PDB file of C-alpha atoms in Angstrom:
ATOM      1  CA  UNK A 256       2.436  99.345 218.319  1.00 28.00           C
ATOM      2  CA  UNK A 257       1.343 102.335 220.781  1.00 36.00           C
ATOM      3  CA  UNK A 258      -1.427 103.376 218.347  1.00 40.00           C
ATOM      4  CA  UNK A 259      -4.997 103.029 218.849  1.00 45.00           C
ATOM      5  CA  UNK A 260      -5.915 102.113 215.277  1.00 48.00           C
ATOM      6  CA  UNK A 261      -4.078  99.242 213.027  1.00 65.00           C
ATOM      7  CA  UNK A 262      -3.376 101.277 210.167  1.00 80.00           C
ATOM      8  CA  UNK A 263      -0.906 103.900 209.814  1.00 86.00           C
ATOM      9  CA  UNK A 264      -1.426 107.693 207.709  1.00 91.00           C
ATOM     10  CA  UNK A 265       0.574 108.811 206.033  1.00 93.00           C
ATOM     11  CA  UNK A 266       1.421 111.541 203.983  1.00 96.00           C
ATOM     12  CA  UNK A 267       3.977 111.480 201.160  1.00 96.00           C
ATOM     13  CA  UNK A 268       4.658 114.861 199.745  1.00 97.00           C
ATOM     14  CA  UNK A 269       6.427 114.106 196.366  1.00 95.00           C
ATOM     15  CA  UNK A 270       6.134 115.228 193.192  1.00 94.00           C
ATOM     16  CA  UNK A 271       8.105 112.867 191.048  1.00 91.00           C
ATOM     17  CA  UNK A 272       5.835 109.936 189.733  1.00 93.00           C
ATOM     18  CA  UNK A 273       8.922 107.581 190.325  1.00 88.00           C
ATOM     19  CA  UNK A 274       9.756 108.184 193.566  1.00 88.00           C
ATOM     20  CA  UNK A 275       6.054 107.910 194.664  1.00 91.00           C
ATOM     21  CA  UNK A 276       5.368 104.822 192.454  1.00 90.00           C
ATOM     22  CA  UNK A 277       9.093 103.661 195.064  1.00 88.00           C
ATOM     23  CA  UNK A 278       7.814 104.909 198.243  1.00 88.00           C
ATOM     24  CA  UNK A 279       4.777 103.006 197.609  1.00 89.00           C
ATOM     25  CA  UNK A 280       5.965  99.753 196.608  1.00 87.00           C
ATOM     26  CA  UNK A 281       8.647  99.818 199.463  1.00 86.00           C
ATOM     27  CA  UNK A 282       5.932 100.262 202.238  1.00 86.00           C
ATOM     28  CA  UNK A 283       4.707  97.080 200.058  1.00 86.00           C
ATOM     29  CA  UNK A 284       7.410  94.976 200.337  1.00 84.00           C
ATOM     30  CA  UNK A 285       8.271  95.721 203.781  1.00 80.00           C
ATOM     31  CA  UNK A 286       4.893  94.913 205.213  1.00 80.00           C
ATOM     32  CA  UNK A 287       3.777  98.165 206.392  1.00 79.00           C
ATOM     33  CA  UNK A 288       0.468  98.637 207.121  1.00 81.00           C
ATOM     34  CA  UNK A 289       0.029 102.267 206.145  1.00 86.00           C
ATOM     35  CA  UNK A 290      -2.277 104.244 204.011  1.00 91.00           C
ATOM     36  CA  UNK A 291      -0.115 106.446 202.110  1.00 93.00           C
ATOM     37  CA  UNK A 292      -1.727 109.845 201.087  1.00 96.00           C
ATOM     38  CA  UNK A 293       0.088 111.661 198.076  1.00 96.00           C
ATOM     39  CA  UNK A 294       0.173 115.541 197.755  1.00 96.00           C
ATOM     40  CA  UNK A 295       2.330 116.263 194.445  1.00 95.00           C
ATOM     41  CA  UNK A 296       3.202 119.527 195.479  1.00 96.00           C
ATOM     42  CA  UNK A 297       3.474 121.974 198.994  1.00 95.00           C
ATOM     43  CA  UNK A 298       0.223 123.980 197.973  1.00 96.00           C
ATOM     44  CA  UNK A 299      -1.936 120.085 197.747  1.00 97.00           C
ATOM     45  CA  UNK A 300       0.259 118.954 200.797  1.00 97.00           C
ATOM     46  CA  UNK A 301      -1.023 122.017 203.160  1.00 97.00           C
ATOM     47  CA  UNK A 302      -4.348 121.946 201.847  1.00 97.00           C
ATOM     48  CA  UNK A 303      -4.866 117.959 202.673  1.00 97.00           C
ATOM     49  CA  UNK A 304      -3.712 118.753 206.432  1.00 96.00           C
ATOM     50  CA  UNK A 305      -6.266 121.726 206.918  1.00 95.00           C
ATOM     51  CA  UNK A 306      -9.188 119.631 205.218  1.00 92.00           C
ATOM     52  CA  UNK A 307     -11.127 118.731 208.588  1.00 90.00           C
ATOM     53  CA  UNK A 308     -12.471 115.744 206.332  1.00 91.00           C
ATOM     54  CA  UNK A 309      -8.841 114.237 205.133  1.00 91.00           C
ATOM     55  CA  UNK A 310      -7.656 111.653 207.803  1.00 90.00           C
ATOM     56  CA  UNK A 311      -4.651 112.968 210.526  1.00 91.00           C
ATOM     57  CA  UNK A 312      -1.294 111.726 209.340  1.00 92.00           C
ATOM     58  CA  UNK A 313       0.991 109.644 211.962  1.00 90.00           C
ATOM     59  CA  UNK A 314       3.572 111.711 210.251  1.00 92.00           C
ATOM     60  CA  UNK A 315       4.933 113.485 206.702  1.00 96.00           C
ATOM     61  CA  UNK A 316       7.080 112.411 204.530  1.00 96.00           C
ATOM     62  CA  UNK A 317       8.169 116.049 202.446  1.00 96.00           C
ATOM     63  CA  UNK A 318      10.151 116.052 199.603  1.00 95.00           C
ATOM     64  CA  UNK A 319      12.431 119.581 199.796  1.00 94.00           C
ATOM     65  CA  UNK A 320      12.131 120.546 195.787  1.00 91.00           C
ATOM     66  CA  UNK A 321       8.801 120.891 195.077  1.00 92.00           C
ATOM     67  CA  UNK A 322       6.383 123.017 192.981  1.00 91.00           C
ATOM     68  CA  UNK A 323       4.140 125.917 193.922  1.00 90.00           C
ATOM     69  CA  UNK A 324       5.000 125.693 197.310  1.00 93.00           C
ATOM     70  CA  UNK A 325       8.575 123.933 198.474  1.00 94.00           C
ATOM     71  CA  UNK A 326       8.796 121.481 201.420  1.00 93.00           C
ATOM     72  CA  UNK A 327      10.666 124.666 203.318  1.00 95.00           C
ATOM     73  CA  UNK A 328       7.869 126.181 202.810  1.00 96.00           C
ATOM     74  CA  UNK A 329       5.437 123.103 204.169  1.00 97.00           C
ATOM     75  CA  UNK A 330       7.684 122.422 206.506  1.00 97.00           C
ATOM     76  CA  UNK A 331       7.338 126.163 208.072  1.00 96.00           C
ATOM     77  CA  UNK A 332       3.723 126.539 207.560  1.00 96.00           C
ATOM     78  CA  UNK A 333       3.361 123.296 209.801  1.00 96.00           C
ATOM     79  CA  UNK A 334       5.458 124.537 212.705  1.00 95.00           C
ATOM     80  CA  UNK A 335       3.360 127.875 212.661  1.00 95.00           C
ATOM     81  CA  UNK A 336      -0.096 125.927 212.907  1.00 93.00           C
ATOM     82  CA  UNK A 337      -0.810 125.288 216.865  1.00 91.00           C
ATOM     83  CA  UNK A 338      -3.124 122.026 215.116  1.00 91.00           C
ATOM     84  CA  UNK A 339      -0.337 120.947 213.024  1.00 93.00           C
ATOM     85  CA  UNK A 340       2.864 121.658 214.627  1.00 90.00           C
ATOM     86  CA  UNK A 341       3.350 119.129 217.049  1.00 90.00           C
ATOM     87  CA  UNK A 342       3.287 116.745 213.734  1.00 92.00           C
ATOM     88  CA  UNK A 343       6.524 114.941 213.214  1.00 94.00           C
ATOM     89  CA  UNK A 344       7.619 115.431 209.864  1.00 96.00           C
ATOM     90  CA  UNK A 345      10.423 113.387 208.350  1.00 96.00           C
ATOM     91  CA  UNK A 346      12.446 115.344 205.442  1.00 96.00           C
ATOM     92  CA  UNK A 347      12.520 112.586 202.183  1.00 94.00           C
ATOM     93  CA  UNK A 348      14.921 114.302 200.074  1.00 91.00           C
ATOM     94  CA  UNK A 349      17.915 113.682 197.145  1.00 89.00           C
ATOM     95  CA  UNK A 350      20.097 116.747 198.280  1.00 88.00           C
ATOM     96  CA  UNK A 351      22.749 115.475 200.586  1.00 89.00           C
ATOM     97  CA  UNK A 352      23.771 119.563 200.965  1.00 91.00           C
ATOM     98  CA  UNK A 353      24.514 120.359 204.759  1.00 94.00           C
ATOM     99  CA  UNK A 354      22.995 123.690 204.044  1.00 94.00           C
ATOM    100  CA  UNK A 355      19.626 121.925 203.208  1.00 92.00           C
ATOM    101  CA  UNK A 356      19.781 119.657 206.250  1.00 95.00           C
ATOM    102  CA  UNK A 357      21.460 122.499 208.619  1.00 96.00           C
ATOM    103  CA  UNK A 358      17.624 124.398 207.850  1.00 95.00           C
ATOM    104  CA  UNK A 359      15.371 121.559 207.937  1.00 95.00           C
ATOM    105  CA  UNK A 360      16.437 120.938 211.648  1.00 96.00           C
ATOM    106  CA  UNK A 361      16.499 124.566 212.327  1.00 95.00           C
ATOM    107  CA  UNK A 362      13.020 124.800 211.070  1.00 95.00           C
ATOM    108  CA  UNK A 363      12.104 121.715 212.922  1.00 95.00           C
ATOM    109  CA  UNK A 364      11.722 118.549 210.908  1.00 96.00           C
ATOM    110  CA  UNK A 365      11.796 115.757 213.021  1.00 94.00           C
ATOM    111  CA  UNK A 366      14.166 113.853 210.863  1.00 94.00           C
ATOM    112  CA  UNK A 367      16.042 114.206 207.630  1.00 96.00           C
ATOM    113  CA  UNK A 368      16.507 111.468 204.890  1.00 94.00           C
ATOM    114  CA  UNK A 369      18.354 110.860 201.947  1.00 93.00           C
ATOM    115  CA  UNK A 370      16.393 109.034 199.175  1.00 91.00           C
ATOM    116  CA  UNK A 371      17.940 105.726 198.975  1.00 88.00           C
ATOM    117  CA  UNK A 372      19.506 104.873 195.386  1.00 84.00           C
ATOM    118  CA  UNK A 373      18.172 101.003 195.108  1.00 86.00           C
ATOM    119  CA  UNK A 374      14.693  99.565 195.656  1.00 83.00           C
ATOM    120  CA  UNK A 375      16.315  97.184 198.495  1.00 87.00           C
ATOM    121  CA  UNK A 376      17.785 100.486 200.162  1.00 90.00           C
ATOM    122  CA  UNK A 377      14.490 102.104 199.871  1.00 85.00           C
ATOM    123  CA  UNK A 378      12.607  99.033 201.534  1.00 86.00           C
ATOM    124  CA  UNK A 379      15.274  99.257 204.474  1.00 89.00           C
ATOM    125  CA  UNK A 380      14.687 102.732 205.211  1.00 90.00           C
ATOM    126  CA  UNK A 381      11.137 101.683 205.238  1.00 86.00           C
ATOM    127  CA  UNK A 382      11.840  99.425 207.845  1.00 87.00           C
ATOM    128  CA  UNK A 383      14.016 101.704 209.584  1.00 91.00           C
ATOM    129  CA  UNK A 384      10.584 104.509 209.767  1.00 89.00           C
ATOM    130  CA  UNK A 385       8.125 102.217 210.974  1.00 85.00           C
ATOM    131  CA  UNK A 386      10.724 101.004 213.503  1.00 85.00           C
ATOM    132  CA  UNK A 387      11.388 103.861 215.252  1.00 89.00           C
ATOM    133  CA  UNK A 388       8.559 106.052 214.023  1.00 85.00           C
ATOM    134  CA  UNK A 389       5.627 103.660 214.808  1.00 81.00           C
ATOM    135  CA  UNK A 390       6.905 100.645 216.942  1.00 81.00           C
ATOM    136  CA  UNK A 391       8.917 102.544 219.205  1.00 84.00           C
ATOM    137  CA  UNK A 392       8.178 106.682 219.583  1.00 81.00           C
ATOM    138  CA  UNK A 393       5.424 107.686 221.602  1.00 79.00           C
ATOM    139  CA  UNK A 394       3.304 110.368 219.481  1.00 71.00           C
ATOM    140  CA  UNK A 395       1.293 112.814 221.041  1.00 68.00           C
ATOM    141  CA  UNK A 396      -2.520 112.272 220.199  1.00 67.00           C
ATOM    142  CA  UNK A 397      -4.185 113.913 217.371  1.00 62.00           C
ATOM    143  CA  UNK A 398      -5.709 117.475 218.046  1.00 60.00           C
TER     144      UNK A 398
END
């Protein structure tokens, strides 16, 4: 790990109870050491990165359909932030439209991911994040 502390933030913008109840117990069962942070929609999500007293996520994980505010939305208001937009944020998302992806990148998302189907697929793509997300990118420090 290049990180100065053991455990990793992280913050899970999703608004279905399932999906954070799977997010959650695939970090479990892959052996992730991460503190997972839940903002059920954009409004919570933006107001948890601007509280000076929340910890600094390692990165987002944004859900595109959400209430109040959608991760579009999020996603923008991060990139526009000089503290927040160097923050890698990894699109976790059931639309498989090109439209949807074709904008995330355009508006910057680090990465975009379909929602796996199956627990076991979910715990892979677990895998897959801390991978390449923790073990192997080097992050630029927290502001």
């Amino acid at each position: 790990m290049t990180k100065d502390h053991s455990t990793t933030e992280i913050l899970l913008v999703e608004d279905n109870p399932g999906d954070v109840r799977l997010v959650h117990e695939a970090f479990r069962d892959a052996d992730f050491d991460a503190t997972i942070h839940t903002a059920i929609d954009g409004v919570e999500a933006i107001d948890f990165l601007m509280d000076e007293a929340s910890p600094f996520p390692d990165f987002v994980l944004l859900d595109l359909n959400l209430p109040r505010k959608d991760g579009l939305e999020v996603l923008q208001e991060i990139r526009g932030d000089a503290k927040l937009q160097r923050l890698p944020v990894l699109v976790l998302t059931s639309s498989t439209a090109r439209e949807d992806m074709a904008v995330c990148y355009e508006e910057q998302a680090n990465a975009y991911l379909t929602k796996p189907t199956s627990p076991e697929e979910f715990i892979e793509l677990v895998r897959s994040v801390e991978e390449f997300w923790i073990e192997r990118v080097r992050l630029p420090p927290c502001p």
